[in-house]
Short mmCIF file of C-alpha atoms and ligand atoms in Angstrom, two decimals:
data_model
loop_
_atom_site.label_atom_id
_atom_site.label_comp_id
_atom_site.label_asym_id
_atom_site.label_seq_id
_atom_site.Cartn_x
_atom_site.Cartn_y
_atom_site.Cartn_z
CA MET A 191 -13.59 -12.28 -20.95
CA GLY A 192 -12.90 -13.66 -24.40
CA ALA A 193 -12.12 -17.25 -23.68
CA GLY A 194 -14.68 -20.14 -23.82
CA PRO A 195 -15.40 -22.58 -20.87
CA GLY A 196 -12.38 -24.41 -19.92
CA LEU A 197 -9.99 -22.16 -22.10
CA ARG A 198 -7.72 -19.88 -20.45
CA LEU A 199 -6.17 -17.15 -22.54
CA VAL A 200 -2.46 -16.11 -21.32
CA PRO A 201 -3.42 -12.87 -19.55
CA SER A 202 -3.26 -10.20 -22.07
CA ASP A 203 -3.43 -7.42 -19.49
CA GLY A 204 -4.61 -4.96 -22.18
CA PRO A 205 -5.23 -1.64 -20.79
CA GLY A 206 -8.93 -2.02 -20.17
CA ASP A 207 -8.87 -5.42 -18.51
CA VAL A 208 -6.86 -4.80 -15.16
CA ASP A 209 -8.54 -1.24 -14.77
CA GLY A 210 -12.00 -3.02 -15.03
CA LEU A 211 -11.10 -5.93 -12.76
CA LEU A 212 -9.82 -3.42 -9.95
CA VAL A 213 -13.11 -1.57 -10.28
CA ARG A 214 -15.07 -4.68 -9.82
CA VAL A 215 -12.62 -5.67 -6.89
CA SER A 216 -13.27 -2.56 -4.98
CA ARG A 217 -16.74 -3.49 -4.87
CA GLY A 218 -15.99 -6.80 -3.17
CA ASP A 219 -16.08 -8.81 -6.15
CA ARG A 220 -13.96 -11.83 -5.47
CA ALA A 221 -14.25 -13.52 -8.79
CA ALA A 222 -12.72 -10.31 -10.12
CA PHE A 223 -10.09 -10.71 -7.28
CA GLU A 224 -9.02 -14.16 -8.52
CA GLU A 225 -8.90 -13.13 -12.27
CA LEU A 226 -6.81 -9.98 -11.05
CA TYR A 227 -4.39 -12.23 -9.13
CA ASP A 228 -4.13 -14.73 -11.89
CA THR A 229 -3.30 -11.68 -14.33
CA LEU A 230 -0.76 -9.94 -12.13
CA SER A 231 0.60 -12.47 -9.87
CA SER A 232 3.60 -13.47 -11.93
CA SER A 233 4.58 -9.64 -12.47
CA VAL A 234 4.29 -9.17 -8.85
CA TYR A 235 6.18 -12.20 -7.71
CA GLY A 236 8.70 -11.99 -10.35
CA LEU A 237 9.46 -8.36 -9.17
CA ALA A 238 9.36 -9.41 -5.78
CA ARG A 239 11.84 -12.23 -6.09
CA ARG A 240 14.15 -10.06 -8.08
CA VAL A 241 14.29 -7.40 -5.27
CA VAL A 242 14.21 -9.66 -2.11
CA ARG A 243 16.11 -12.63 -3.83
CA ASP A 244 14.75 -15.36 -1.63
CA PRO A 245 11.74 -17.28 -3.05
CA THR A 246 9.96 -17.70 0.38
CA ARG A 247 10.21 -14.18 1.22
CA ALA A 248 9.05 -13.16 -2.45
CA GLU A 249 5.93 -15.04 -1.65
CA ASP A 250 5.52 -13.23 1.59
CA VAL A 251 5.81 -9.93 -0.13
CA THR A 252 3.54 -11.18 -2.97
CA GLN A 253 0.99 -12.05 -0.28
CA GLU A 254 0.94 -8.71 1.32
CA VAL A 255 0.83 -6.95 -1.99
CA PHE A 256 -2.41 -8.54 -2.98
CA LEU A 257 -3.84 -8.14 0.44
CA GLU A 258 -3.22 -4.53 0.13
CA VAL A 259 -4.69 -4.53 -3.27
CA TRP A 260 -7.96 -6.05 -1.93
CA ARG A 261 -8.10 -3.95 1.03
CA LYS A 262 -7.12 -0.60 -0.91
CA ALA A 263 -8.95 -1.02 -4.22
CA SER A 264 -11.47 1.56 -3.56
CA ARG A 265 -8.34 4.21 -3.33
CA PHE A 266 -7.09 3.44 -6.96
CA ASP A 267 -7.58 6.47 -8.92
CA ALA A 268 -7.84 6.07 -12.62
CA GLY A 269 -7.27 9.35 -13.25
CA ARG A 270 -3.75 8.92 -11.93
CA GLY A 271 -2.58 6.02 -13.95
CA LYS A 272 -3.02 2.41 -14.82
CA ALA A 273 -4.28 -0.21 -12.52
CA LYS A 274 -1.50 -2.32 -13.34
CA THR A 275 1.07 0.33 -12.49
CA TRP A 276 -0.69 0.99 -9.34
CA VAL A 277 -0.33 -2.61 -8.46
CA MET A 278 3.27 -2.81 -9.23
CA THR A 279 4.01 0.25 -7.35
CA ILE A 280 2.80 -1.14 -4.27
CA ALA A 281 4.71 -4.50 -5.11
CA HIS A 282 7.98 -2.43 -5.32
CA ARG A 283 7.39 -0.46 -2.35
CA ARG A 284 6.72 -3.60 -0.29
CA ALA A 285 9.63 -5.49 -1.87
CA VAL A 286 12.00 -2.57 -1.00
CA ASP A 287 10.76 -2.29 2.34
CA ALA A 288 11.30 -6.02 2.86
CA VAL A 289 14.83 -5.65 1.62
CA ARG A 290 15.60 -2.75 3.96
CA ARG A 291 14.37 -4.51 7.03
CA SER A 292 16.89 -7.03 6.41
CA GLU A 293 19.72 -4.78 5.21
CA SER A 294 22.39 -6.35 7.28
CA GLN A 295 21.68 -9.72 5.99
CA ARG A 296 21.75 -8.49 2.47
CA ARG A 297 24.81 -6.78 2.85
CA GLN A 298 26.28 -9.82 4.20
CA ASP A 299 25.17 -12.11 1.28
CA HIS A 300 26.24 -9.45 -1.27
CA HIS A 301 29.16 -7.77 0.21
CA GLY A 302 27.46 -4.48 -0.48
CA ALA A 303 28.14 -4.70 -4.25
CA PRO A 304 25.40 -4.82 -6.87
CA ASP A 305 24.60 -8.13 -8.48
CA ASP A 306 25.15 -8.48 -12.11
CA VAL A 307 21.64 -7.86 -13.62
CA SER A 308 20.56 -10.38 -15.89
CA PHE A 309 17.79 -9.97 -18.04
CA ASP A 310 17.73 -13.50 -19.57
CA GLU A 311 16.79 -15.92 -16.91
CA PRO A 312 15.33 -18.82 -18.63
CA GLY A 313 12.63 -21.20 -17.50
CA ASP A 314 9.60 -20.38 -15.65
CA ARG A 315 9.05 -16.91 -16.90
CA VAL A 316 5.52 -16.25 -18.06
CA ILE A 317 6.23 -13.52 -20.06
CA ARG A 318 5.10 -11.31 -23.10
CA ALA A 319 8.15 -11.43 -25.05
CA GLU A 320 7.60 -8.55 -27.28
CA GLU A 321 6.83 -6.24 -24.18
CA HIS A 322 9.87 -7.58 -22.05
CA GLY A 323 12.10 -7.26 -25.28
CA ALA A 324 11.06 -3.78 -25.73
CA VAL A 325 12.07 -3.13 -22.03
CA ARG A 326 15.56 -4.84 -22.45
CA GLU A 327 16.04 -2.79 -25.72
CA CYS A 328 15.11 0.46 -24.42
CA LEU A 329 17.03 0.04 -21.19
CA GLU A 330 20.16 -0.33 -23.72
CA THR A 331 19.47 3.32 -24.52
CA LEU A 332 20.41 4.70 -21.29
CA THR A 333 24.01 5.75 -20.35
CA ASP A 334 25.90 3.40 -18.20
CA LEU A 335 25.45 5.68 -15.21
CA GLN A 336 21.66 6.14 -15.86
CA LEU A 337 21.37 2.54 -16.13
CA GLU A 338 23.28 1.75 -13.08
CA SER A 339 21.60 4.14 -10.90
CA VAL A 340 18.11 3.03 -11.88
CA ARG A 341 19.00 -0.57 -11.40
CA LEU A 342 20.66 -0.37 -8.14
CA ALA A 343 17.56 1.76 -6.68
CA TYR A 344 14.74 -0.37 -8.30
CA PHE A 345 16.16 -3.82 -8.31
CA ASN A 346 18.52 -3.58 -5.14
CA GLY A 347 16.37 -1.31 -3.29
CA TYR A 348 19.12 1.41 -2.31
CA THR A 349 18.18 4.92 -1.60
CA TYR A 350 19.84 7.29 -4.16
CA GLY A 351 22.07 8.22 -1.21
CA GLU A 352 23.30 4.67 -1.14
CA VAL A 353 23.78 4.62 -4.77
CA ALA A 354 25.63 7.68 -4.72
CA THR A 355 28.07 6.06 -2.16
CA LEU A 356 28.21 2.72 -3.89
CA LEU A 357 29.25 4.48 -7.39
CA ASP A 358 31.46 6.97 -5.53
CA ARG A 359 29.68 9.99 -7.29
CA PRO A 360 28.12 13.10 -5.88
CA LEU A 361 24.41 12.94 -4.50
CA PRO A 362 22.94 15.44 -6.99
CA THR A 363 24.54 13.57 -9.98
CA ILE A 364 22.73 10.32 -9.08
CA LYS A 365 19.47 12.05 -8.37
CA THR A 366 19.47 13.45 -12.05
CA ARG A 367 20.84 10.41 -13.64
CA MET A 368 18.04 8.45 -11.96
CA ARG A 369 15.58 10.72 -13.18
CA ASP A 370 16.94 11.02 -16.65
CA GLY A 371 17.42 7.45 -17.18
CA LEU A 372 13.78 6.69 -16.13
CA ILE A 373 12.69 9.77 -18.55
CA ARG A 374 14.66 8.13 -21.30
CA LEU A 375 13.08 4.65 -20.57
CA ARG A 376 9.46 6.38 -20.52
CA ASP A 377 10.10 8.05 -23.92
CA CYS A 378 11.62 4.66 -25.34
CA LEU A 379 8.76 2.50 -24.30
CA GLU A 380 6.35 4.99 -25.56
CA GLY A 381 8.04 5.07 -29.00
CA ALA A 382 7.95 1.34 -29.03
CA ARG A 383 4.12 0.91 -28.94
CA MET B 167 15.93 19.24 -0.13
CA SER B 168 18.08 22.18 -0.99
CA THR B 169 18.23 22.72 -4.74
CA ASP B 170 15.57 21.60 -7.09
CA VAL B 171 12.84 19.79 -5.54
CA HIS B 172 11.34 18.83 -8.73
CA THR B 173 14.33 16.48 -9.77
CA LEU B 174 13.34 14.13 -6.75
CA SER B 175 10.63 12.77 -8.98
CA GLY B 176 12.87 9.93 -10.47
CA ALA B 177 14.18 8.70 -7.20
CA TYR B 178 10.79 9.12 -5.74
CA ALA B 179 9.40 7.02 -8.55
CA VAL B 180 11.66 4.00 -7.79
CA ASP B 181 11.22 4.27 -3.96
CA ALA B 182 14.92 5.43 -3.62
CA LEU B 183 14.08 8.22 -1.13
CA ASP B 184 14.51 7.85 2.73
CA PRO B 185 11.38 8.11 4.44
CA ARG B 186 11.67 11.71 5.50
CA GLU B 187 12.53 12.82 2.21
CA ALA B 188 9.80 10.77 0.55
CA ALA B 189 7.32 12.27 3.24
CA GLU B 190 8.54 15.82 1.96
CA PHE B 191 8.25 15.17 -1.45
CA GLU B 192 4.79 13.78 -1.18
CA GLU B 193 3.90 17.07 0.21
CA HIS B 194 5.41 18.88 -2.67
CA LEU B 195 3.46 16.50 -4.94
CA GLU B 196 0.19 18.01 -3.38
CA GLN B 197 1.04 21.13 -4.89
CA CYS B 198 2.86 20.48 -7.82
CA HIS B 199 1.02 19.12 -11.02
CA ALA B 200 3.90 18.84 -12.98
CA CYS B 201 5.60 16.45 -10.68
CA ARG B 202 2.41 14.60 -10.04
CA GLU B 203 1.93 13.78 -13.87
CA GLU B 204 5.90 13.13 -13.99
CA VAL B 205 5.64 10.63 -11.31
CA ALA B 206 2.96 8.92 -12.59
CA GLU B 207 4.79 8.43 -15.99
CA LEU B 208 8.11 7.33 -14.36
CA GLN B 209 6.47 4.84 -12.13
CA HIS B 210 4.50 3.42 -15.30
CA ALA B 211 7.99 3.03 -17.11
CA ALA B 212 9.51 1.40 -13.84
CA ALA B 213 6.40 -0.79 -13.41
CA LEU B 214 7.23 -2.09 -16.95
CA MET B 215 10.58 -2.75 -16.02
CA GLY B 216 9.40 -4.55 -13.12
CA ALA B 217 7.13 -6.66 -15.17
CA ALA B 218 9.54 -7.91 -17.42
CA GLU B 219 10.94 -9.66 -14.44
CA ALA B 220 7.70 -11.91 -14.31
CA ALA B 221 8.06 -15.16 -12.80
CA ALA B 222 5.08 -17.84 -12.46
CA ALA B 223 4.30 -17.65 -8.80
CA PRO B 224 4.00 -21.08 -6.83
CA ALA B 225 0.61 -22.44 -6.84
CA ALA B 226 0.22 -22.72 -3.43
CA LEU B 227 0.60 -19.35 -2.92
CA ARG B 228 -2.74 -18.62 -4.93
CA SER B 229 -5.10 -20.31 -2.31
CA ARG B 230 -3.09 -18.50 0.53
CA VAL B 231 -3.85 -15.09 -1.06
CA LEU B 232 -7.48 -16.05 -1.81
CA ASP B 233 -7.92 -17.41 1.61
CA GLU B 234 -6.50 -14.50 3.23
CA VAL B 235 -8.63 -12.01 1.37
CA GLU B 236 -11.87 -14.36 2.16
CA ARG B 237 -11.06 -12.82 5.63
CA ALA B 238 -9.93 -9.57 5.04
CA PRO B 239 -12.26 -6.35 5.23
CA GLN B 240 -11.95 -3.56 2.58
CA LEU B 241 -11.33 -0.04 3.03
CA PRO B 242 -14.45 2.01 2.16
CA PRO B 243 -14.16 4.46 -0.70
CA ARG B 244 -13.04 7.82 0.52
CA VAL B 245 -15.76 10.18 0.94
CA ALA B 246 -15.52 13.84 0.96
CA SER B 247 -17.47 14.37 4.23
CA LEU B 248 -18.97 12.05 6.52
CA PRO B 249 -22.76 11.58 6.34
CA SER B 250 -24.61 11.46 9.59
CA ASP B 251 -26.13 8.26 8.73
CA PRO B 252 -23.91 5.25 8.47
CA VAL B 253 -22.83 4.34 4.91
CA THR B 254 -23.31 0.95 3.78
CA VAL B 255 -20.31 -0.20 2.18
CA PRO B 256 -20.39 -3.26 0.20
CA GLY B 257 -17.70 -5.98 1.09
CA SER B 258 -16.77 -4.12 4.10
CA VAL B 259 -19.51 -5.44 6.47
CA VAL B 260 -18.22 -6.60 9.74
CA PRO B 261 -20.13 -9.64 10.77
CA LEU B 262 -22.26 -9.25 13.98
CA ARG B 263 -22.16 -11.76 16.33
CA ARG B 264 -25.38 -12.45 18.13
CA ARG B 265 -24.25 -12.15 21.41
CA LEU B 266 -25.42 -8.79 22.38
CA PRO B 267 -25.68 -8.19 26.03
CA ALA B 268 -29.20 -8.58 26.96
CA ARG B 269 -29.18 -5.59 28.99
CA GLY B 270 -32.35 -4.17 27.18
CA LEU B 271 -30.19 -1.43 25.62
CA LEU B 272 -31.91 -1.24 22.48
CA ALA B 273 -29.78 1.77 21.73
CA ALA B 274 -26.45 0.04 22.22
CA ALA B 275 -27.51 -2.71 20.19
CA ALA B 276 -28.58 -0.35 17.42
CA ALA B 277 -25.59 1.60 17.52
CA VAL B 278 -23.37 -1.73 17.34
CA VAL B 279 -25.57 -2.64 14.44
CA ALA B 280 -25.22 0.69 12.61
CA LEU B 281 -21.22 0.52 13.07
CA ALA B 282 -21.35 -3.24 11.82
CA ILE B 283 -23.26 -2.31 8.81
CA GLY B 284 -21.68 1.04 8.32
CA GLY B 285 -18.17 -0.04 9.05
CA VAL B 286 -15.81 2.57 10.11
CA LEU B 287 -14.71 5.32 7.72
CA VAL B 288 -11.06 5.03 7.50
CA SER B 289 -9.31 7.89 5.81
CA ASP B 290 -5.53 7.64 5.48
CA THR B 291 -3.64 10.89 4.98
CA MET B 292 -2.31 11.09 1.58
CA ARG B 293 -0.83 7.71 1.28
CA ASP B 294 -1.75 6.55 -2.23
CA ASP B 295 -3.64 9.32 -3.95
CA GLY B 296 -2.68 12.41 -2.21
CA VAL B 297 -5.84 13.51 -0.77
CA PRO B 298 -5.60 15.04 2.62
CA LEU B 299 -7.41 13.57 5.41
CA ALA B 300 -11.07 13.14 4.49
CA GLY B 301 -13.78 15.38 6.21
CA GLY B 302 -14.84 12.71 8.84
CA VAL B 303 -12.11 12.81 11.40
CA VAL B 304 -11.37 16.74 10.91
CA GLN B 305 -14.97 17.40 11.10
CA VAL B 306 -15.39 15.64 14.44
CA PHE B 307 -12.25 17.30 16.13
CA GLU B 308 -13.41 20.61 14.90
CA ALA B 309 -17.15 20.53 15.80
CA ASP B 310 -18.31 23.22 17.93
CA ASP B 311 -19.18 20.83 20.64
CA ALA B 312 -16.17 18.54 20.37
CA ARG B 313 -14.60 17.22 23.56
CA SER B 314 -11.43 15.61 22.88
CA VAL B 315 -8.85 13.93 25.05
CA THR B 316 -5.32 12.56 24.47
CA VAL B 317 -4.53 9.22 25.84
CA ASP B 318 -1.31 7.53 26.22
CA THR B 319 -1.12 3.86 24.84
CA SER B 320 0.93 1.01 26.40
CA ASN B 321 3.12 0.75 23.44
CA GLY B 322 4.59 4.22 23.92
CA GLY B 323 2.03 6.36 21.49
CA LYS B 324 -0.95 8.46 21.77
CA VAL B 325 -3.99 8.69 20.67
CA ARG B 326 -6.49 11.71 20.53
CA VAL B 327 -10.15 11.06 20.95
CA ALA B 328 -12.89 13.40 20.07
CA LEU B 329 -16.64 13.03 20.35
CA SER B 330 -19.41 15.17 18.93
CA ALA B 331 -22.81 14.87 19.89
CA ALA B 332 -23.78 17.31 17.26
CA GLU B 333 -22.19 15.50 14.51
CA GLY B 334 -23.11 12.11 15.98
CA GLN B 335 -19.66 11.07 15.76
CA MET B 336 -16.55 9.98 17.34
CA ALA B 337 -12.95 10.20 15.81
CA VAL B 338 -9.67 8.83 16.66
CA ASP B 339 -6.65 10.49 15.55
CA THR B 340 -3.80 7.68 15.50
CA ALA B 341 -0.96 9.72 13.73
CA GLN B 342 0.96 9.30 16.89
CA LEU B 343 0.99 5.59 17.32
CA PRO B 344 4.33 3.97 16.65
CA ASP B 345 4.68 2.41 13.06
CA LEU B 346 4.16 -1.38 13.21
CA GLY B 347 5.90 -2.34 9.75
CA PRO B 348 4.07 -4.10 7.28
CA ARG B 349 3.02 -7.27 9.13
CA GLN B 350 0.71 -5.82 11.87
CA VAL B 351 -1.84 -3.29 11.90
CA TYR B 352 -3.89 -1.23 14.39
CA GLN B 353 -7.31 -2.44 14.89
CA LEU B 354 -10.30 -0.64 16.58
CA TRP B 355 -12.82 -2.52 18.40
CA THR B 356 -16.07 -1.41 20.33
CA VAL B 357 -16.24 -3.35 23.63
CA VAL B 358 -19.52 -4.02 25.69
CA GLY B 359 -18.57 -5.74 28.75
CA ASP B 360 -16.35 -8.51 27.66
CA ILE B 361 -17.67 -8.55 24.36
CA ALA B 362 -15.31 -6.99 21.47
CA GLN B 363 -16.77 -6.37 18.19
CA PRO B 364 -14.25 -5.38 15.25
CA ALA B 365 -14.78 -1.92 14.30
CA GLY B 366 -12.23 -1.19 11.74
CA VAL B 367 -8.41 -1.68 10.70
CA LEU B 368 -6.20 1.13 10.38
CA ASP B 369 -3.68 0.67 7.84
CA ASP B 370 -1.23 3.21 8.67
CA PRO B 371 -0.23 5.35 11.91
CA LYS B 372 -0.98 8.22 9.92
CA THR B 373 -4.76 7.06 9.57
CA GLY B 374 -7.50 8.52 11.55
CA ALA B 375 -11.08 6.74 11.95
CA SER B 376 -14.54 8.02 12.61
CA MET B 377 -17.60 6.15 13.64
CA GLY B 378 -20.93 6.81 14.89
CA LEU B 379 -21.15 7.71 18.46
CA PRO B 380 -20.94 4.58 20.54
CA ALA B 381 -23.77 3.83 22.81
CA GLU B 382 -23.54 4.32 26.69
CA GLY B 383 -21.71 1.49 28.19
CA THR B 384 -19.55 0.72 24.85
CA LYS B 385 -15.97 1.54 25.07
CA VAL B 386 -13.51 1.65 22.26
CA ALA B 387 -10.17 -0.36 22.32
CA ILE B 388 -7.29 -0.56 20.07
CA THR B 389 -5.16 -3.63 19.51
CA ILE B 390 -2.34 -4.68 17.35
CA GLU B 391 -3.17 -7.49 15.30
CA PRO B 392 -1.65 -9.24 12.13
CA MET B 393 -2.03 -7.85 8.92
CA GLY B 394 -5.63 -7.68 7.58
CA GLY B 395 -7.00 -7.75 11.09
CA SER B 396 -8.52 -10.25 13.18
CA GLU B 397 -12.21 -11.37 14.17
CA ARG B 398 -11.56 -11.11 17.81
CA PRO B 399 -8.81 -9.46 19.65
CA THR B 400 -5.48 -11.57 19.65
CA SER B 401 -3.44 -9.25 22.00
CA ALA B 402 -4.33 -7.17 25.01
CA PRO B 403 -5.54 -3.51 24.00
CA ILE B 404 -2.87 -0.72 24.07
CA VAL B 405 -5.55 1.61 24.83
CA THR B 406 -9.27 1.36 26.21
CA VAL B 407 -11.24 4.63 26.03
CA ASP B 408 -14.53 5.17 27.47
CA PRO B 409 -16.20 7.95 25.77
CA ALA B 410 -17.95 8.67 28.97
CA ASP B 411 -14.60 9.91 30.15
CA VAL B 412 -13.89 12.01 27.31
ZN1 ZN C 281 7.47 19.76 -8.61
#
């Protein structure tokens, strides 16, 4: 890609990049897989850590995710979305599975209550500041109930039934708030581009 | 799913449905273009939210992942129907050990080679992309000359096995095998005498597989292996099928 020898660009994950890499990965191209790993590992690991909350287990989840990406690369359908979304969807599913497997432990650790959601953990983040800033700003356009529903599901791994119980709201309300919240996030992020 | 099934798209996009509801909604997705599109968009928005949590992964993880991938076969691309000749799938070649029995059974050797080169066509039912079970497995079960048998496995499941001489194929329906969770997989082997050759990894209990008709004297076994599969069995088979008995 654009970088000269010995020079590594911060992964730009422009739309073409990851998609092209994944196509090469599907043909067994290990160099492309390494590049894909370097481009997406911080996103996958960061999400896994956020959801499973334990760095060691987040590593296991990340490993499972990339193995699945390698194995199933040929099943990626570019007509259905971006490669990065495909990978992050696998990552989320794996992370949530891990959390649900050790539900009792999580309940113990967190007393069944949602954590404060912090968007500003400093330190080792390799981030593309503008994009992440846009996510944060767009999340602020959600109503409290939309935001709470989306966060509890996405970052804590709760089912919408569990979210309804936690927030003491009827099931259909949570179901629609979750959808409305994501739609609002989608629309706002589209506008931000 | 009493009221409006379409509104489950949001919960589905953030994996907030229980497994039964998720399966039902995936069935709906097959029929509903609007929901497919909306789910894709909402998953994209969710993915951006997830990516905003990026944190550098520990350096040691990189080599662990690359090492593991070095040993892991890839699923072949999904094909609409199974050609009668083996398909060469780059990157999924199963290494053939040079220890074929010296029984002069050229046919057996040829079949194992074909299988080794062609790999096993694994078709998972609508997991990621909603494409229903690919032709291969169904085709074998539905062949006019198909013979099939259902066998109990030692871990409390069942597999259906079908053979079709006309198709030159054998198919395994593994939908009734217990779910193994994310750390283990079912792996198929061809067994001649006490030599087992890896024939394919099944990612999902819903998955079926089809392969070239094993030669006489070749049995097919299924074991439970660590994620990604193994080069040789690490546990006793949960079931062994002699095609001659089907
Ligand atoms: Zn619909």
